[in-house]
JSON list of C-alpha atoms in Angstrom, two decimals:
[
{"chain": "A", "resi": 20, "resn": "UNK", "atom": "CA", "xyz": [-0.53, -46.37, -17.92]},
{"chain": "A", "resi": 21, "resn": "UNK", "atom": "CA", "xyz": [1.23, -43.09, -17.56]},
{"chain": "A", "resi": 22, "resn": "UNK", "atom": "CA", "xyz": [1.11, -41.75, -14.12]},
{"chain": "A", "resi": 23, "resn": "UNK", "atom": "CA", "xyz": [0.66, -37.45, -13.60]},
{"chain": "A", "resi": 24, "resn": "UNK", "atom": "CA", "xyz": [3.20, -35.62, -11.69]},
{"chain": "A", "resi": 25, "resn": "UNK", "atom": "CA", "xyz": [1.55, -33.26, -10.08]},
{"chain": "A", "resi": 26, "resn": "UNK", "atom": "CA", "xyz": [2.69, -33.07, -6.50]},
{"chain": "A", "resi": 27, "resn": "UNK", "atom": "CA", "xyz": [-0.69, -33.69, -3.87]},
{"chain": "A", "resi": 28, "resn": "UNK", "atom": "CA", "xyz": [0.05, -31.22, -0.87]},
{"chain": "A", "resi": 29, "resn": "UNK", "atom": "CA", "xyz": [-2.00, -30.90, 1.89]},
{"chain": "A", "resi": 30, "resn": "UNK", "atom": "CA", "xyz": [-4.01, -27.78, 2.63]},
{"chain": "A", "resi": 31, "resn": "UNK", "atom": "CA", "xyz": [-2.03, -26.81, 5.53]},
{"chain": "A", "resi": 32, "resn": "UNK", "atom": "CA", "xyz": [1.25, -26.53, 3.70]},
{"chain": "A", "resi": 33, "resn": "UNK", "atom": "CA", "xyz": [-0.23, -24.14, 1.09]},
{"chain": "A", "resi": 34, "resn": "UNK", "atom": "CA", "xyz": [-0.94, -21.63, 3.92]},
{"chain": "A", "resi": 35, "resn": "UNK", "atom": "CA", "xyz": [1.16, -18.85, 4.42]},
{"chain": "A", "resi": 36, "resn": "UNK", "atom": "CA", "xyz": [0.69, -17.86, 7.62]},
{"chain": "A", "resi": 37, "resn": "UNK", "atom": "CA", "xyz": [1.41, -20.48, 10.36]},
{"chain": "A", "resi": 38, "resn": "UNK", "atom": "CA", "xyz": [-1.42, -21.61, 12.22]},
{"chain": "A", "resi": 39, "resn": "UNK", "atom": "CA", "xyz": [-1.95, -19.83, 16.14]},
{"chain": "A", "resi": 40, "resn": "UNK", "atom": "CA", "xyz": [-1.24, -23.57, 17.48]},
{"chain": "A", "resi": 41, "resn": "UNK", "atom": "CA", "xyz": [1.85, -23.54, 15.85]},
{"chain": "A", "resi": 42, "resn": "UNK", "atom": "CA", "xyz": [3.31, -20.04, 17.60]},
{"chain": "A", "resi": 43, "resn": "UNK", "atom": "CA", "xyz": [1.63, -21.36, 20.80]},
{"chain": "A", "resi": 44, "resn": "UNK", "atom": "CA", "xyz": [3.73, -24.14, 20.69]},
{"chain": "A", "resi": 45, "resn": "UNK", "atom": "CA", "xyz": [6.65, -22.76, 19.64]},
{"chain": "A", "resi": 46, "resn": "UNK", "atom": "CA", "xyz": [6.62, -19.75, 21.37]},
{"chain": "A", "resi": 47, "resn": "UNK", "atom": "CA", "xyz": [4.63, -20.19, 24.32]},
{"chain": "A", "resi": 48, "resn": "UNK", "atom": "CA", "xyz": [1.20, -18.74, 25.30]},
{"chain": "A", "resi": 49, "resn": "UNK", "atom": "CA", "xyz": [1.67, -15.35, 26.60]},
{"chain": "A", "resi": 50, "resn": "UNK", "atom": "CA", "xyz": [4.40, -14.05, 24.08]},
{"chain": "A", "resi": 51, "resn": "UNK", "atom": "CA", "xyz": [1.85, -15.21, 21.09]},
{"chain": "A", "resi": 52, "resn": "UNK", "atom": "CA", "xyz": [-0.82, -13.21, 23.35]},
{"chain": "A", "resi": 53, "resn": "UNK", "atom": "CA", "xyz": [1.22, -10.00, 23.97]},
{"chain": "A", "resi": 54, "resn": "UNK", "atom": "CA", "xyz": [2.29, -10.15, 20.52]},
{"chain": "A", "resi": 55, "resn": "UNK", "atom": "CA", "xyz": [-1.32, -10.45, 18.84]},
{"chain": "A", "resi": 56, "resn": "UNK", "atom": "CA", "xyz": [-2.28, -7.60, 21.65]},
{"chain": "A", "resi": 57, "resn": "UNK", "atom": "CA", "xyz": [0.31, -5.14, 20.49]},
{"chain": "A", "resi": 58, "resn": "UNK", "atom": "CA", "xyz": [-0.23, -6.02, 16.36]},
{"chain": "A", "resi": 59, "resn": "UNK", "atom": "CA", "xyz": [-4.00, -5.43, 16.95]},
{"chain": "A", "resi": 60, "resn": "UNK", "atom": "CA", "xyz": [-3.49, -1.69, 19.02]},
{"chain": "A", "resi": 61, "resn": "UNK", "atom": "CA", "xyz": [-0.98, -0.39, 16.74]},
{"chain": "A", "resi": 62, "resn": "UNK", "atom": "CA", "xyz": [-2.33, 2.09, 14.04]},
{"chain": "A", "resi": 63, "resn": "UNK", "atom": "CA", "xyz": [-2.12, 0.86, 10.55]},
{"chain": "A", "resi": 64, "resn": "UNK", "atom": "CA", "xyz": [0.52, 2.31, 7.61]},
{"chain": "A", "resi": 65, "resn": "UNK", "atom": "CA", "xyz": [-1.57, 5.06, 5.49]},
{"chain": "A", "resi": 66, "resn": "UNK", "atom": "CA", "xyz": [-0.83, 5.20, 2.17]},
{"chain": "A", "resi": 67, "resn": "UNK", "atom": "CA", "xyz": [1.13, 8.08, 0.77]},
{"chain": "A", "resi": 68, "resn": "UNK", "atom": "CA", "xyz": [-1.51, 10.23, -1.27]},
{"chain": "A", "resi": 69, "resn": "UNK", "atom": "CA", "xyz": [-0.41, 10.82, -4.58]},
{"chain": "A", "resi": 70, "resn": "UNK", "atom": "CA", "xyz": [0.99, 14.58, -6.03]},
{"chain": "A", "resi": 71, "resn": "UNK", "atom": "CA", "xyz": [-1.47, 16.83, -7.15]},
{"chain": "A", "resi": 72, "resn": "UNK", "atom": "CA", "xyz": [-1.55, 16.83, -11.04]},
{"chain": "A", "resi": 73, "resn": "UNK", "atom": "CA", "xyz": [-1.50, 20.38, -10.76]},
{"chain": "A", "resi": 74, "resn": "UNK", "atom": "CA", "xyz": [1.56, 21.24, -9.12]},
{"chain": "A", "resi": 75, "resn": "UNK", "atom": "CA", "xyz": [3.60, 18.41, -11.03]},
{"chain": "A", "resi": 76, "resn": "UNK", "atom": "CA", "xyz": [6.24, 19.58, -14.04]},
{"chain": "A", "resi": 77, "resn": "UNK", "atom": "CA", "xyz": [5.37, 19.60, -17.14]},
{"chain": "A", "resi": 78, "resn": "UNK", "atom": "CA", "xyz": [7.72, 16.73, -18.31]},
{"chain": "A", "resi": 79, "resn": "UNK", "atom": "CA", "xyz": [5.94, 14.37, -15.91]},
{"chain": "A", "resi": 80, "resn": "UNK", "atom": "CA", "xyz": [2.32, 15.72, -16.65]},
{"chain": "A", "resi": 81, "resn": "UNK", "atom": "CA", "xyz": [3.16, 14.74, -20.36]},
{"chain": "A", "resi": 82, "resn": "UNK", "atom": "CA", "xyz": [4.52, 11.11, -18.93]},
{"chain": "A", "resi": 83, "resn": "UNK", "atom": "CA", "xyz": [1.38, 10.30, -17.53]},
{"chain": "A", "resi": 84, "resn": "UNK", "atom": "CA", "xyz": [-1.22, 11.58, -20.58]},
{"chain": "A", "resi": 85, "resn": "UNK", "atom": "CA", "xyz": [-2.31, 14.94, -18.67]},
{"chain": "A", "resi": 86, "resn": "UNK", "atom": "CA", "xyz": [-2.87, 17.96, -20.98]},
{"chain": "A", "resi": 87, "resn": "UNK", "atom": "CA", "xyz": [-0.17, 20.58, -21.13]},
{"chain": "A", "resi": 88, "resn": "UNK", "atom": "CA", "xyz": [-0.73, 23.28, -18.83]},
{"chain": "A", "resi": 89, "resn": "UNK", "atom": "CA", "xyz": [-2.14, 26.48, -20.18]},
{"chain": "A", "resi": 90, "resn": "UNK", "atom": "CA", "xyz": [0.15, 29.53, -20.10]},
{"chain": "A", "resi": 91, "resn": "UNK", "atom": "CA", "xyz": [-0.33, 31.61, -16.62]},
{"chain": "A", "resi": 92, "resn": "UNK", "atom": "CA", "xyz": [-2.36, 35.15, -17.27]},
{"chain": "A", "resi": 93, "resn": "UNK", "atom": "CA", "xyz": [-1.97, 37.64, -14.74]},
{"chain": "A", "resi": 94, "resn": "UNK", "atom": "CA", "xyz": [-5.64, 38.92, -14.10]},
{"chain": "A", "resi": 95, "resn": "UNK", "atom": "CA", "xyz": [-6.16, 42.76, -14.17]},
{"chain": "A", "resi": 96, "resn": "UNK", "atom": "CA", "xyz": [-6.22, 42.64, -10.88]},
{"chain": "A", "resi": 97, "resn": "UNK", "atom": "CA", "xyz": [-3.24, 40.62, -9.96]},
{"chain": "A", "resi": 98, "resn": "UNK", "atom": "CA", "xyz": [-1.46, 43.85, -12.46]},
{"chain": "A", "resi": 99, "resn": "UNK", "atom": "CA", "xyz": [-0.66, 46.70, -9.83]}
]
């Protein structure tokens, strides 16, 4: 009988993140505490927004599929 070798870990290995009774431990209770304090008060990373299409060259606005851009007319106004 042929045996499978797939390795059986536990479900606490798979996790990523260490558990809070692990930094406790390690780390004591009131560093962990400040720590979780300061993470939790400090704003969070935006994202950048991305260019507007319509001020982007028009190398890159052919890159990415847009349109060309249509040739600027001065209105009769814009003329004096």
């Amino acid at each position: 009988m042929e045996t499978a070798m797939i390795a059986q870990l536990p479900a606490r290995v798979l996790t990523p993140r260490p558990t809070i009774e692990r930094l406790i431990h390690r780390y004591g209770a009131m560093p962990v505490l400040w720590a979780t304090i300061r993470a939790l008060l400090m704003p969070r990373k935006r994202r950048a927004r991305p260019p507007d299409p319509y001020h982007l060259c028009p190398h890159l606005r052919r890159d990415i599929g847009l349109p060309p851009e249509r040739p600027y007319v001065p209105k009769y106004y814009e003329l004096r």
